[in-house]
Amino acid sequence: MASTSSDSAAPSGLVRLSISLPAELFGELDAMVAERSVANRSQMIAELIRAELAEHSARERPDSVLAGTITLIYRAESGRVRQAVAQVQLGYVPEIISSQHIFLEEDQGLEVLLVQGTALRLHNLVDALRQTRGVQQCRLVTTTALLPPLSAKDNR
């Protein structure tokens, strides 16, 4: 069970959290902190919580607007797969901010999409990309932080 308390020594806006973990999990956390060169456990735990909150928001609130990336790996031996991926993307033009593609070894392509839209639309886009024949991997990573307005009309 976790307990929280305000700590007079803690910087403004921070809350101290005390948790109990199995020794093995604690050791794995410390190893991850060291391997990723993160400043401390608190920073690592905050990063993990942010990622889970974004996932939770995407599942529980399909109308919530999220920003993120979609990473695709697909067979690139012919233009057919790339053309099929582009066709799927045409149905999601408002959500796709930009796209970058490179060719990998062994006739594979890597494409990264910068996206922003409702959780439902982003998940539908990922599902449509996954269903494209030749797509080998497809992963969506989101955040609840949004891109600033892209044009003057977006500021109204």
Tab-separated table of C-alpha atoms in Angstrom:
chain	number	residue	atom	x	y	z
A	1	MET	CA	0.000	0.000	0.000
A	2	ALA	CA	1.343	3.412	-0.930
A	3	SER	CA	1.177	6.428	1.320
A	4	THR	CA	1.700	10.054	0.378
A	5	SER	CA	2.761	13.034	2.366
A	6	SER	CA	3.704	16.621	1.763
A	7	ASP	CA	7.336	17.180	2.610
A	8	SER	CA	8.410	20.670	3.663
A	9	ALA	CA	11.826	20.038	2.070
A	10	ALA	CA	10.290	18.966	-1.268
A	11	PRO	CA	10.186	21.552	-4.049
A	12	SER	CA	6.808	23.177	-4.655
A	13	GLY	CA	4.386	20.926	-6.522
A	14	LEU	CA	6.077	17.678	-5.576
A	15	VAL	CA	4.585	15.001	-3.351
A	16	ARG	CA	6.575	12.306	-1.598
A	17	LEU	CA	5.341	8.768	-2.271
A	18	SER	CA	6.383	5.744	-0.283
A	19	ILE	CA	5.888	2.286	-1.845
A	20	SER	CA	6.869	-1.265	-1.000
A	21	LEU	CA	8.276	-3.506	-3.739
A	22	PRO	CA	9.472	-7.090	-3.849
A	23	ALA	CA	13.287	-7.125	-3.597
A	24	GLU	CA	13.673	-8.587	-7.100
A	25	LEU	CA	11.520	-5.850	-8.666
A	26	PHE	CA	13.430	-3.187	-6.735
A	27	GLY	CA	16.706	-4.588	-8.074
A	28	GLU	CA	15.380	-4.577	-11.642
A	29	LEU	CA	14.248	-0.960	-11.216
A	30	ASP	CA	17.701	0.081	-9.993
A	31	ALA	CA	19.320	-1.749	-12.915
A	32	MET	CA	17.011	0.034	-15.382
A	33	VAL	CA	17.782	3.426	-13.802
A	34	ALA	CA	21.518	2.739	-14.191
A	35	GLU	CA	21.238	1.358	-17.734
A	36	ARG	CA	19.193	4.325	-18.935
A	37	SER	CA	21.392	6.842	-17.101
A	38	VAL	CA	18.352	8.352	-15.421
A	39	ALA	CA	19.094	10.723	-12.551
A	40	ASN	CA	17.250	8.689	-9.908
A	41	ARG	CA	14.444	6.217	-9.176
A	42	SER	CA	11.876	8.993	-8.778
A	43	GLN	CA	12.513	10.249	-12.300
A	44	MET	CA	12.250	6.714	-13.709
A	45	ILE	CA	9.038	5.953	-11.820
A	46	ALA	CA	7.515	9.273	-12.958
A	47	GLU	CA	8.374	8.383	-16.592
A	48	LEU	CA	6.755	4.949	-16.221
A	49	ILE	CA	3.640	6.453	-14.628
A	50	ARG	CA	3.317	9.068	-17.413
A	51	ALA	CA	3.473	6.328	-20.052
A	52	GLU	CA	0.810	4.277	-18.276
A	53	LEU	CA	-1.440	7.321	-17.785
A	54	ALA	CA	-1.256	8.081	-21.520
A	55	GLU	CA	-2.163	4.447	-22.271
A	56	HIS	CA	-4.988	4.591	-19.739
A	57	SER	CA	-6.309	7.805	-21.272
A	58	ALA	CA	-6.221	6.234	-24.733
A	59	ARG	CA	-8.234	3.217	-23.545
A	60	GLU	CA	-10.686	4.843	-21.169
A	61	ARG	CA	-11.309	8.146	-22.932
A	62	PRO	CA	-11.448	7.544	-26.704
A	63	ASP	CA	-12.305	11.209	-27.339
A	64	SER	CA	-9.198	12.490	-25.540
A	65	VAL	CA	-6.697	14.140	-27.866
A	66	LEU	CA	-3.199	12.667	-27.834
A	67	ALA	CA	0.051	13.316	-29.671
A	68	GLY	CA	2.643	10.710	-30.447
A	69	THR	CA	4.397	8.551	-32.987
A	70	ILE	CA	3.541	5.471	-34.965
A	71	THR	CA	6.533	3.351	-35.938
A	72	LEU	CA	6.131	0.892	-38.808
A	73	ILE	CA	8.447	-1.745	-40.176
A	74	TYR	CA	7.440	-3.405	-43.400
A	75	ARG	CA	8.748	-5.363	-46.345
A	76	ALA	CA	10.069	-2.987	-48.963
A	77	GLU	CA	10.909	-5.416	-51.765
A	78	SER	CA	8.262	-3.820	-53.928
A	79	GLY	CA	6.436	-0.543	-53.872
A	80	ARG	CA	3.157	-2.384	-53.225
A	81	VAL	CA	3.435	-2.313	-49.416
A	82	ARG	CA	4.572	1.298	-49.312
A	83	GLN	CA	1.704	2.251	-51.632
A	84	ALA	CA	-0.801	0.352	-49.443
A	85	VAL	CA	0.541	2.110	-46.327
A	86	ALA	CA	0.204	5.485	-48.093
A	87	GLN	CA	-3.380	4.607	-49.076
A	88	VAL	CA	-4.265	3.937	-45.424
A	89	GLN	CA	-2.638	7.226	-44.412
A	90	LEU	CA	-4.814	9.162	-46.889
A	91	GLY	CA	-7.811	8.330	-44.702
A	92	TYR	CA	-6.103	9.966	-41.705
A	93	VAL	CA	-4.628	13.167	-43.157
A	94	PRO	CA	-5.893	15.372	-40.268
A	95	GLU	CA	-4.129	13.129	-37.722
A	96	ILE	CA	-0.777	12.734	-39.515
A	97	ILE	CA	1.488	15.736	-38.967
A	98	SER	CA	4.554	14.337	-40.734
A	99	SER	CA	6.139	11.151	-41.971
A	100	GLN	CA	9.707	9.950	-42.387
A	101	HIS	CA	10.747	6.841	-44.290
A	102	ILE	CA	14.092	5.070	-44.686
A	103	PHE	CA	15.121	1.779	-46.214
A	104	LEU	CA	16.645	-0.823	-43.900
A	105	GLU	CA	18.715	-3.899	-44.620
A	106	GLU	CA	17.095	-7.127	-45.774
A	107	ASP	CA	14.479	-5.369	-47.929
A	108	GLN	CA	12.691	-3.688	-45.046
A	109	GLY	CA	11.407	-0.154	-44.662
A	110	LEU	CA	11.042	1.910	-41.498
A	111	GLU	CA	8.467	4.672	-41.346
A	112	VAL	CA	7.759	6.980	-38.429
A	113	LEU	CA	4.597	9.076	-38.340
A	114	LEU	CA	4.144	12.068	-36.057
A	115	VAL	CA	0.457	12.055	-35.157
A	116	GLN	CA	-2.120	13.958	-33.134
A	117	GLY	CA	-5.814	13.224	-32.791
A	118	THR	CA	-8.387	11.510	-30.671
A	119	ALA	CA	-7.320	8.259	-29.083
A	120	LEU	CA	-10.017	6.462	-31.073
A	121	ARG	CA	-8.786	7.814	-34.436
A	122	LEU	CA	-5.140	7.050	-33.629
A	123	HIS	CA	-5.961	3.484	-32.593
A	124	ASN	CA	-8.078	3.036	-35.735
A	125	LEU	CA	-5.119	4.243	-37.823
A	126	VAL	CA	-2.765	1.784	-36.120
A	127	ASP	CA	-5.255	-1.058	-36.605
A	128	ALA	CA	-5.621	-0.220	-40.315
A	129	LEU	CA	-1.832	-0.101	-40.748
A	130	ARG	CA	-1.420	-3.443	-38.947
A	131	GLN	CA	-3.938	-5.031	-41.308
A	132	THR	CA	-1.889	-3.951	-44.317
A	133	ARG	CA	-0.260	-6.996	-45.877
A	134	GLY	CA	3.519	-6.752	-45.532
A	135	VAL	CA	3.511	-4.638	-42.348
A	136	GLN	CA	5.638	-6.560	-39.864
A	137	GLN	CA	5.562	-4.255	-36.841
A	138	CYS	CA	3.406	-1.285	-35.884
A	139	ARG	CA	3.573	0.544	-32.578
A	140	LEU	CA	1.848	3.658	-31.254
A	141	VAL	CA	3.471	5.687	-28.476
A	142	THR	CA	1.400	8.585	-27.127
A	143	THR	CA	1.482	11.439	-24.681
A	144	THR	CA	-1.256	13.686	-23.355
A	145	ALA	CA	0.938	16.741	-24.053
A	146	LEU	CA	-0.149	18.252	-27.371
A	147	LEU	CA	1.594	19.964	-30.254
A	148	PRO	CA	1.193	23.744	-30.339
A	149	PRO	CA	-1.199	25.096	-32.998
A	150	LEU	CA	0.282	24.471	-36.464
A	151	SER	CA	-1.254	27.498	-38.178
A	152	ALA	CA	-2.814	30.853	-37.379
A	153	LYS	CA	-6.318	29.445	-38.005
A	154	ASP	CA	-5.714	26.878	-35.229
A	155	ASN	CA	-5.295	29.710	-32.697
A	156	ARG	CA	-8.905	30.906	-33.072
